[in-house]
Tab-separated table of C-alpha atoms in Angstrom:
chain	number	residue	atom	x	y	z
A	1	MET	CA	64.169	-32.219	58.583
A	2	ALA	CA	66.315	-34.833	56.841
A	3	MET	CA	63.520	-35.477	54.347
A	4	LEU	CA	63.178	-31.717	53.717
A	5	MET	CA	66.911	-31.385	53.044
A	6	PHE	CA	66.861	-34.405	50.708
A	7	THR	CA	63.846	-33.041	48.771
A	8	ARG	CA	65.475	-29.630	48.574
A	9	PHE	CA	68.711	-31.172	47.237
A	10	ILE	CA	66.758	-32.997	44.528
A	11	ASN	CA	64.932	-29.779	43.508
A	12	LEU	CA	68.142	-27.778	43.399
A	13	ARG	CA	69.874	-30.529	41.448
A	14	ASN	CA	66.995	-30.548	38.953
A	15	VAL	CA	67.250	-26.785	38.548
A	16	ILE	CA	70.996	-26.966	38.106
A	17	ASN	CA	71.089	-30.085	35.903
A	18	ILE	CA	74.864	-30.175	35.615
A	19	ASN	CA	74.803	-31.908	32.227
A	20	ASN	CA	72.784	-29.009	30.799
A	21	PHE	CA	75.702	-26.631	31.315
A	22	GLY	CA	78.048	-28.493	28.997
A	23	ALA	CA	81.392	-26.725	28.758
A	24	ILE	CA	81.042	-24.663	31.916
A	25	GLY	CA	80.966	-27.738	34.161
A	26	SER	CA	79.214	-27.533	37.477
A	27	ILE	CA	76.993	-24.573	38.330
A	28	LEU	CA	78.316	-24.858	41.870
A	29	ASN	CA	81.729	-23.775	40.640
A	30	ILE	CA	80.129	-20.859	38.869
A	31	THR	CA	78.377	-19.831	42.073
A	32	GLN	CA	81.742	-19.623	43.770
A	33	CYS	CA	82.996	-17.382	40.974
A	34	SER	CA	79.847	-15.254	40.761
A	35	ASP	CA	81.833	-12.155	41.705
A	36	VAL	CA	83.024	-12.050	38.081
A	37	ILE	CA	81.295	-9.117	36.454
A	38	SER	CA	79.195	-10.172	33.468
A	39	LYS	CA	78.372	-7.777	30.650
A	40	PRO	CA	74.963	-8.192	28.975
A	41	TYR	CA	75.070	-8.731	25.224
A	42	CYS	CA	72.814	-5.891	24.173
A	43	ILE	CA	73.685	-2.694	22.367
A	44	ASN	CA	73.611	0.239	24.749
A	45	ILE	CA	74.022	3.542	22.971
A	46	ASN	CA	75.571	5.130	26.062
A	47	ASP	CA	78.305	2.499	26.336
A	48	GLU	CA	81.572	3.214	24.611
A	49	ILE	CA	83.214	0.551	22.499
A	50	ILE	CA	86.985	0.545	22.851
A	51	PRO	CA	88.492	1.353	19.451
A	52	HIS	CA	91.475	-0.517	18.196
A	53	LYS	CA	93.620	2.604	18.742
A	54	SER	CA	93.739	1.635	22.418
A	55	ALA	CA	96.379	-0.874	21.433
A	56	LYS	CA	98.853	1.995	21.555
A	57	LEU	CA	97.994	2.520	25.218
A	58	THR	CA	98.135	-1.136	26.212
A	59	GLY	CA	101.130	-1.930	24.084
A	60	LYS	CA	99.398	-5.063	22.759
A	61	LYS	CA	99.073	-5.863	19.074
A	62	ILE	CA	95.550	-6.413	17.700
A	63	SER	CA	94.866	-8.768	14.825
A	64	SER	CA	93.182	-7.481	11.665
A	65	ALA	CA	90.150	-9.682	12.365
A	66	MET	CA	89.751	-8.120	15.819
A	67	LYS	CA	90.088	-4.620	14.338
A	68	ALA	CA	87.342	-5.395	11.820
A	69	TYR	CA	85.160	-6.862	14.575
A	70	LEU	CA	85.482	-3.774	16.779
A	71	LYS	CA	85.016	-1.492	13.762
A	72	ARG	CA	81.681	-3.147	12.888
A	73	SER	CA	80.486	-2.740	16.474
A	74	GLU	CA	81.493	0.926	16.483
A	75	ASP	CA	79.825	1.540	13.105
A	76	TYR	CA	76.582	-0.027	14.295
A	77	LYS	CA	76.627	2.126	17.429
A	78	LYS	CA	77.036	5.287	15.319
A	79	PHE	CA	74.302	4.142	12.920
A	80	MET	CA	71.828	3.633	15.785
A	81	GLU	CA	72.732	7.003	17.312
A	82	LYS	CA	71.989	8.702	13.977
A	83	GLU	CA	68.681	6.839	13.499
A	84	ILE	CA	67.486	7.605	17.026
A	85	ALA	CA	68.359	11.300	16.630
A	86	GLU	CA	66.361	11.475	13.374
A	87	TYR	CA	63.459	9.651	15.012
A	88	ASP	CA	63.396	12.124	17.925
A	89	ILE	CA	63.409	15.079	15.509
A	90	GLY	CA	60.584	13.558	13.447
A	91	LYS	CA	58.547	12.861	16.570
A	92	ARG	CA	58.901	16.474	17.728
A	93	TYR	CA	57.826	17.789	14.303
A	94	LEU	CA	54.799	15.487	14.312
A	95	ALA	CA	53.848	16.564	17.840
A	96	ASN	CA	54.095	20.250	16.872
A	97	ILE	CA	51.877	19.678	13.823
A	98	MET	CA	49.249	18.037	16.043
A	99	GLY	CA	49.586	20.754	18.699
A	100	GLU	CA	50.756	18.278	21.342
A	101	ASP	CA	53.564	18.360	23.892
A	102	PRO	CA	56.647	16.790	22.223
A	103	GLU	CA	57.997	15.612	25.566
A	104	ASN	CA	54.904	13.500	26.262
A	105	PHE	CA	54.191	12.346	22.702
A	106	THR	CA	53.867	8.553	22.925
A	107	GLU	CA	54.003	5.774	20.337
A	108	LYS	CA	50.205	5.606	20.450
A	109	ASP	CA	50.018	9.360	19.733
A	110	ILE	CA	52.349	8.888	16.761
A	111	ASN	CA	50.134	6.192	15.239
A	112	SER	CA	46.994	8.305	15.766
A	113	ALA	CA	48.662	11.341	14.166
A	114	ILE	CA	49.785	9.351	11.117
A	115	LYS	CA	46.314	7.872	10.716
A	116	TYR	CA	44.833	11.403	10.830
A	117	LEU	CA	47.378	13.073	8.534
A	118	PHE	CA	47.590	10.262	5.973
A	119	PRO	CA	44.062	8.940	5.420
A	120	SER	CA	44.084	5.916	3.158
A	121	GLY	CA	41.475	3.923	1.322
A	122	LEU	CA	43.518	0.817	1.995
A	123	TYR	CA	42.254	-0.896	5.115
A	124	GLU	CA	45.307	-3.044	5.705
A	125	PRO	CA	47.397	-1.497	8.538
A	126	GLU	CA	50.571	-2.475	6.674
A	127	ALA	CA	49.552	-0.156	3.815
A	128	ARG	CA	49.778	2.958	5.982
A	129	PRO	CA	53.003	4.905	6.710
A	130	MET	CA	54.887	3.851	9.822
A	131	MET	CA	57.121	5.645	12.267
A	132	LEU	CA	58.866	3.207	14.584
A	133	HIS	CA	61.641	3.672	17.084
A	134	PRO	CA	64.920	2.352	15.592
A	135	THR	CA	65.231	-0.304	18.295
A	136	ASP	CA	61.787	-1.622	17.302
A	137	MET	CA	62.584	-1.443	13.599
A	138	TYR	CA	66.059	-2.946	13.589
A	139	GLY	CA	65.867	-4.869	16.856
A	140	ASN	CA	68.547	-5.243	19.482
A	141	ARG	CA	71.904	-6.660	18.590
A	142	LYS	CA	74.662	-8.200	20.623
A	143	GLU	CA	77.357	-5.724	21.446
A	144	ALA	CA	81.080	-6.418	21.195
A	145	GLU	CA	81.669	-9.731	22.923
A	146	PHE	CA	85.439	-9.237	23.239
A	147	ASP	CA	87.769	-6.490	24.319
A	148	GLU	CA	90.664	-5.379	22.138
A	149	THR	CA	92.816	-8.255	23.387
A	150	GLY	CA	90.219	-10.894	22.470
A	151	ARG	CA	89.168	-11.564	26.083
A	152	PRO	CA	85.392	-12.292	26.370
A	153	HIS	CA	83.358	-9.861	28.461
A	154	HIS	CA	80.925	-12.490	29.756
A	155	PHE	CA	82.074	-15.149	32.221
A	156	LEU	CA	79.763	-17.700	30.527
A	157	PHE	CA	80.847	-16.871	26.975
A	158	TYR	CA	82.112	-20.368	26.191
A	159	THR	CA	78.690	-21.914	26.780
A	160	THR	CA	77.773	-20.312	23.383
A	161	LYS	CA	74.553	-19.003	25.004
A	162	PRO	CA	75.796	-16.914	27.920
A	163	ASN	CA	72.619	-14.939	28.549
A	164	TYR	CA	70.518	-18.116	28.721
A	165	TYR	CA	72.876	-19.855	31.114
A	166	GLU	CA	73.217	-16.724	33.237
A	167	VAL	CA	69.450	-16.842	33.811
A	168	LEU	CA	69.727	-20.499	34.872
A	169	HIS	CA	72.600	-19.500	37.137
A	170	ASN	CA	70.405	-16.798	38.717
A	171	ILE	CA	67.573	-19.320	39.185
A	172	ALA	CA	69.934	-21.558	41.173
A	173	LYS	CA	71.118	-18.586	43.271
A	174	SER	CA	67.501	-17.584	43.945
A	175	MET	CA	66.637	-21.139	44.971
A	176	ILE	CA	69.505	-21.169	47.479
A	177	HIS	CA	68.383	-17.787	48.818
A	178	LEU	CA	64.790	-18.995	49.277
A	179	ASN	CA	65.994	-22.152	51.015
A	180	LYS	CA	67.862	-20.030	53.570
A	181	ILE	CA	64.743	-17.950	54.231
A	182	GLU	CA	62.653	-21.099	54.644
A	183	ASP	CA	65.228	-22.496	57.101
A	184	GLN	CA	65.003	-19.348	59.215
A	185	ILE	CA	61.209	-19.709	59.365
A	186	LEU	CA	61.336	-23.426	60.237
A	187	GLU	CA	63.903	-22.795	62.982
A	188	ARG	CA	61.188	-20.839	64.790
A	189	ASN	CA	58.877	-23.891	64.532
A	190	ILE	CA	56.629	-21.981	62.122
A	191	GLN	CA	55.354	-23.244	58.790
A	192	PRO	CA	55.632	-20.783	55.846
A	193	ALA	CA	52.351	-18.887	55.455
A	194	PRO	CA	50.442	-19.080	52.119
A	195	GLU	CA	51.059	-15.373	51.532
A	196	ASN	CA	54.797	-16.109	51.350
A	197	LYS	CA	54.211	-17.888	48.051
A	198	ILE	CA	53.852	-15.817	44.887
A	199	ASP	CA	50.468	-15.780	43.122
A	200	VAL	CA	50.959	-16.215	39.373
A	201	SER	CA	47.364	-17.033	38.449
A	202	ASP	CA	46.957	-13.804	36.467
A	203	SER	CA	50.086	-14.254	34.347
A	204	GLU	CA	51.908	-16.797	32.193
A	205	TRP	CA	55.515	-17.574	31.304
A	206	LEU	CA	56.927	-15.696	28.343
A	207	GLN	CA	56.581	-17.423	25.002
A	208	LYS	CA	59.745	-18.776	23.432
A	209	LYS	CA	60.022	-15.993	20.833
A	210	ASN	CA	59.635	-13.287	23.485
A	211	LEU	CA	62.255	-14.913	25.693
A	212	GLU	CA	64.623	-15.051	22.729
A	213	LYS	CA	64.139	-11.315	22.169
A	214	ILE	CA	65.169	-10.615	25.749
A	215	LEU	CA	68.159	-12.944	25.699
A	216	LEU	CA	69.160	-12.102	22.104
A	217	GLU	CA	69.840	-15.796	21.631
A	218	LYS	CA	68.046	-18.549	19.701
A	219	LEU	CA	66.881	-21.393	21.919
A	220	LEU	CA	66.116	-25.015	21.198
A	221	ASP	CA	62.704	-26.304	22.275
A	222	LYS	CA	64.303	-28.462	24.964
A	223	GLU	CA	66.227	-25.448	26.297
A	224	TYR	CA	63.036	-23.394	26.493
A	225	ASP	CA	61.179	-26.250	28.204
A	226	TYR	CA	64.017	-26.628	30.706
A	227	PHE	CA	63.880	-22.886	31.450
A	228	ILE	CA	60.120	-23.072	32.093
A	229	LYS	CA	60.480	-26.100	34.384
A	230	SER	CA	63.263	-24.406	36.342
A	231	MET	CA	61.304	-21.176	36.765
A	232	GLN	CA	58.193	-23.124	37.755
A	233	ARG	CA	60.134	-24.886	40.520
A	234	LEU	CA	61.219	-21.484	41.771
A	235	ALA	CA	57.646	-20.131	41.645
A	236	ASP	CA	56.368	-23.207	43.526
A	237	HIS	CA	58.768	-22.651	46.436
A	238	PRO	CA	56.915	-22.054	49.741
A	239	VAL	CA	58.556	-18.608	50.147
A	240	SER	CA	58.797	-17.654	46.453
A	241	LYS	CA	57.345	-14.222	47.279
A	242	HIS	CA	60.904	-13.174	48.175
A	243	ALA	CA	61.952	-13.728	44.538
A	244	GLU	CA	58.865	-12.119	43.015
A	245	SER	CA	60.675	-9.381	41.100
A	246	PHE	CA	62.979	-11.904	39.406
A	247	ILE	CA	60.158	-14.332	38.597
A	248	MET	CA	57.869	-11.659	37.136
A	249	GLU	CA	60.584	-10.531	34.719
A	250	TYR	CA	59.780	-13.673	32.740
A	251	ARG	CA	55.984	-13.623	32.987
A	252	SER	CA	53.397	-11.592	31.091
A	253	LYS	CA	50.012	-10.483	32.358
A	254	LEU	CA	46.918	-12.297	31.082
A	255	PRO	CA	43.847	-10.392	29.869
A	256	SER	CA	41.205	-9.872	32.526
A	257	ASN	CA	38.479	-12.512	32.620
A	258	THR	CA	35.897	-9.769	32.898
A	259	GLN	CA	36.777	-8.084	29.638
A	260	ASN	CA	34.291	-8.226	26.793
A	261	ILE	CA	35.076	-11.006	24.340
A	262	GLU	CA	33.833	-10.616	20.790
A	263	ILE	CA	31.458	-13.488	19.999
A	264	PRO	CA	31.954	-15.002	16.503
A	265	GLN	CA	29.045	-14.363	14.137
A	266	PHE	CA	27.153	-17.153	12.386
A	267	GLU	CA	27.850	-18.172	8.837
A	268	TYR	CA	25.829	-20.744	6.860
A	269	ASP	CA	27.033	-23.703	4.828
A	270	SER	CA	25.499	-25.203	1.680
A	271	ASP	CA	22.988	-27.147	3.820
A	272	ASN	CA	21.916	-23.905	5.497
A	273	ARG	CA	23.408	-25.014	8.810
A	274	PRO	CA	24.836	-22.250	11.027
A	275	PHE	CA	28.520	-22.512	11.889
A	276	VAL	CA	31.373	-20.496	13.345
A	277	LEU	CA	35.035	-20.931	12.455
A	278	VAL	CA	37.514	-20.228	15.252
A	279	ASP	CA	41.003	-19.862	13.816
A	280	ARG	CA	44.360	-19.343	15.512
A	281	CYS	CA	43.543	-21.690	18.389
A	282	ALA	CA	46.841	-22.141	20.218
A	283	ARG	CA	48.070	-24.052	23.229
A	284	LYS	CA	51.776	-24.509	23.972
A	285	ASN	CA	53.282	-25.263	20.525
A	286	ALA	CA	50.036	-26.561	18.983
A	287	LYS	CA	48.025	-24.420	16.581
A	288	GLY	CA	44.915	-24.989	14.505
A	289	GLU	CA	41.312	-24.040	13.787
A	290	VAL	CA	37.967	-25.382	14.955
A	291	LYS	CA	34.614	-25.315	13.164
A	292	VAL	CA	31.478	-25.600	15.328
A	293	ILE	CA	28.400	-26.497	13.243
A	294	GLY	CA	24.836	-26.129	14.520
A	295	ASN	CA	21.933	-28.559	13.984
A	296	GLY	CA	24.376	-31.404	14.475
A	297	SER	CA	24.359	-34.820	16.122
A	298	GLY	CA	27.555	-34.701	18.208
A	299	LYS	CA	29.993	-35.836	15.515
A	300	ILE	CA	33.592	-34.839	16.294
A	301	THR	CA	36.285	-34.883	13.605
A	302	ILE	CA	39.937	-34.078	14.339
A	303	ASN	CA	42.344	-34.084	11.396
A	304	GLY	CA	39.939	-36.393	9.550
A	305	LYS	CA	39.565	-38.852	12.465
A	306	ASP	CA	37.156	-39.172	15.384
A	307	LEU	CA	38.084	-38.872	19.071
A	308	THR	CA	40.366	-41.883	18.716
A	309	TYR	CA	42.818	-39.426	17.147
A	310	PHE	CA	43.949	-39.051	20.769
A	311	ASP	CA	45.119	-42.268	22.430
A	312	ASP	CA	45.078	-40.711	25.890
A	313	MET	CA	41.697	-40.719	27.630
A	314	GLN	CA	42.453	-37.426	29.394
A	315	CYS	CA	42.893	-35.686	26.031
A	316	ARG	CA	39.523	-37.019	24.881
A	317	GLU	CA	37.902	-35.736	28.066
A	318	GLN	CA	39.389	-32.291	27.412
A	319	ILE	CA	37.697	-32.208	24.011
A	320	ILE	CA	34.208	-33.147	25.161
A	321	PHE	CA	34.195	-31.202	28.435
A	322	PRO	CA	32.983	-27.856	26.952
A	323	LEU	CA	30.211	-29.760	25.127
A	324	ILE	CA	29.073	-31.474	28.334
A	325	PHE	CA	29.335	-28.268	30.365
A	326	THR	CA	27.115	-26.342	27.914
A	327	GLU	CA	24.774	-29.312	27.328
A	328	MET	CA	25.542	-29.157	23.598
A	329	ILE	CA	27.119	-32.608	23.279
A	330	ASP	CA	24.475	-33.892	20.820
A	331	LYS	CA	23.455	-30.568	19.274
A	332	VAL	CA	26.538	-29.501	17.306
A	333	ASP	CA	29.203	-31.110	15.150
A	334	ILE	CA	32.902	-30.327	15.531
A	335	GLU	CA	35.517	-30.255	12.771
A	336	ALA	CA	39.067	-29.451	13.911
A	337	THR	CA	42.398	-29.165	12.133
A	338	ILE	CA	45.417	-29.093	14.422
A	339	SER	CA	49.192	-29.332	14.055
A	340	GLY	CA	52.379	-28.978	16.100
A	341	GLY	CA	52.997	-29.701	19.752
A	342	GLY	CA	52.145	-32.862	21.662
A	343	PRO	CA	48.807	-34.546	22.407
A	344	SER	CA	48.156	-32.412	25.497
A	345	GLY	CA	48.816	-29.149	23.665
A	346	GLN	CA	46.699	-30.183	20.678
A	347	ALA	CA	43.792	-31.243	22.909
A	348	GLY	CA	44.001	-27.935	24.774
A	349	ALA	CA	43.947	-25.951	21.521
A	350	VAL	CA	40.904	-27.855	20.223
A	351	ARG	CA	39.132	-27.428	23.549
A	352	LEU	CA	39.777	-23.671	23.417
A	353	GLY	CA	38.301	-23.459	19.907
A	354	ILE	CA	35.218	-25.493	20.855
A	355	ALA	CA	34.599	-23.435	24.007
A	356	ARG	CA	34.885	-20.144	22.142
A	357	GLY	CA	32.747	-21.343	19.224
A	358	LEU	CA	30.002	-22.591	21.554
A	359	GLN	CA	29.469	-19.072	22.852
A	360	SER	CA	27.641	-18.330	19.601
A	361	PHE	CA	25.149	-21.145	20.286
A	362	VAL	CA	24.291	-20.605	23.977
A	363	ASP	CA	22.248	-17.979	25.818
A	364	SER	CA	23.613	-15.173	27.975
A	365	GLN	CA	23.113	-17.138	31.199
A	366	MET	CA	25.305	-19.977	29.936
A	367	LYS	CA	27.908	-17.482	28.699
A	368	GLU	CA	28.150	-16.114	32.237
A	369	ARG	CA	28.492	-19.633	33.649
A	370	MET	CA	31.298	-20.288	31.171
A	371	ARG	CA	33.007	-17.072	32.214
A	372	LEU	CA	32.811	-17.830	35.931
A	373	ASP	CA	33.800	-21.481	35.741
A	374	ASN	CA	37.533	-21.847	36.407
A	375	THR	CA	37.827	-24.885	34.163
A	376	LEU	CA	37.029	-22.726	31.154
A	377	THR	CA	39.228	-19.713	31.953
A	378	THR	CA	41.451	-20.633	29.001
A	379	ILE	CA	38.682	-19.241	26.812
A	380	TYR	CA	39.590	-15.804	28.071
A	381	CYS	CA	43.259	-16.028	28.999
A	382	VAL	CA	44.561	-17.434	25.708
A	383	LEU	CA	42.763	-14.987	23.442
A	384	LYS	CA	45.660	-12.549	23.094
A	385	GLY	CA	45.862	-13.504	19.435
A	386	TYR	CA	42.389	-12.070	18.889
A	387	ASN	CA	42.965	-8.731	20.632
C-alpha cells in the first residue's frame, strides 16, 4: 500500500509539474480555490458584453483604453450576429431552390447544391463558390477578458494561457478523483478489472493545431508534449473509464482498418522501372515522401544517406520491417526524403511510406496479411491526409 501511495504521488506530481505553472504557483493551491468560476475565452453570441455605460451604475470610472477594449468586443459580437443571420437566410434560400427542408439542410447539402447550381470547368475545389458558416470562415475569437473595472474573468488569467492551464488543472482533479475510486476498490481487497480502464486503441490524441483551435491559444511544442504526457498518464490509470468523457474530448477517432485504401498506381522511370511515390507521410512532427522502386536490389536511401542516417538501431529496424514482412527486402529500392521531428518520428514516417508503397508490389493475399497484422496498422490509421 505504501508503494502504491508513493507511485501515485510521483504520477500526480508529474501531472502537476509545479514549475510548469509559472506565475500561478502550486496547482494544489488552485485546487483549493477551484470554486472560483472561470469564464471560457470564446465568443458566445448569446452572452452579453457589459458596455462601458455600466460605469454609471457602479459609480466607477473606466479608462479610455478599457472603453475601447469593450467597444471592440461589442462590435465583433454585432458583426458575427449579422453574418450568422445572413448565412441562415442564404441557407434557407438555397434549400428552397433545391426543394429541400431548410431546417434539415446540412453543410454537406450546401456543398452539393453549390456544385449542382454552379458547374465549373475548373477542377480545383478552391475555384468553386463557397458558403461557410461565419464561425468556420472567421474562426473563434477570445471574448472580453476583463469586466468594466479591469478585473479578469478567468482565475488563471495571469498564466497568459488560462485555457491551457485550466485543462492541466482538470487533469490533476481527474487524477485525484480516479485515485479515490481506486482506493475504494482496493479497500474491498479487489483488484481493478480490465474493463475499468478506457480503451483508446481506435483513437488518437488531437494534433497540436486542433488543440490550439479548441483552446484559442498558441502552444509551444514542449507545452503540447507536456499536455499529451499528462493526458496519457490519466488514460493509463487502472480506473480511467470513470474519466472517459473528459479524456475523449481530446481524442479523435481513427479511420476503420477495414475501409478500402486506394492503392497507388505504378509509374515508370527513365530505366523503365516501376515505382510509386507516397507523399505526405507523417508521424508526430516528421513529414516527408517515400519512393518505392521495383526491380531493385534492396538499396535504401534516406536524405541522401543509407540506413546509417539513423544512429539508433530501433529506428533502422522500423525502416526494414515492412520489407522483411512482405519478403521484398531485396526486390525493391527505397528513396526517402524526410524532415522535422526526431529520429523516432522520422523513422515512423518512412516506415509508413514504405508499407503503403509496397501494397502496389504485393498480391492480394499479402495485402490482407498487412491489413490484419497489428504491427502495420499505422498504414491505415495515419492515412487521414489521403482521405
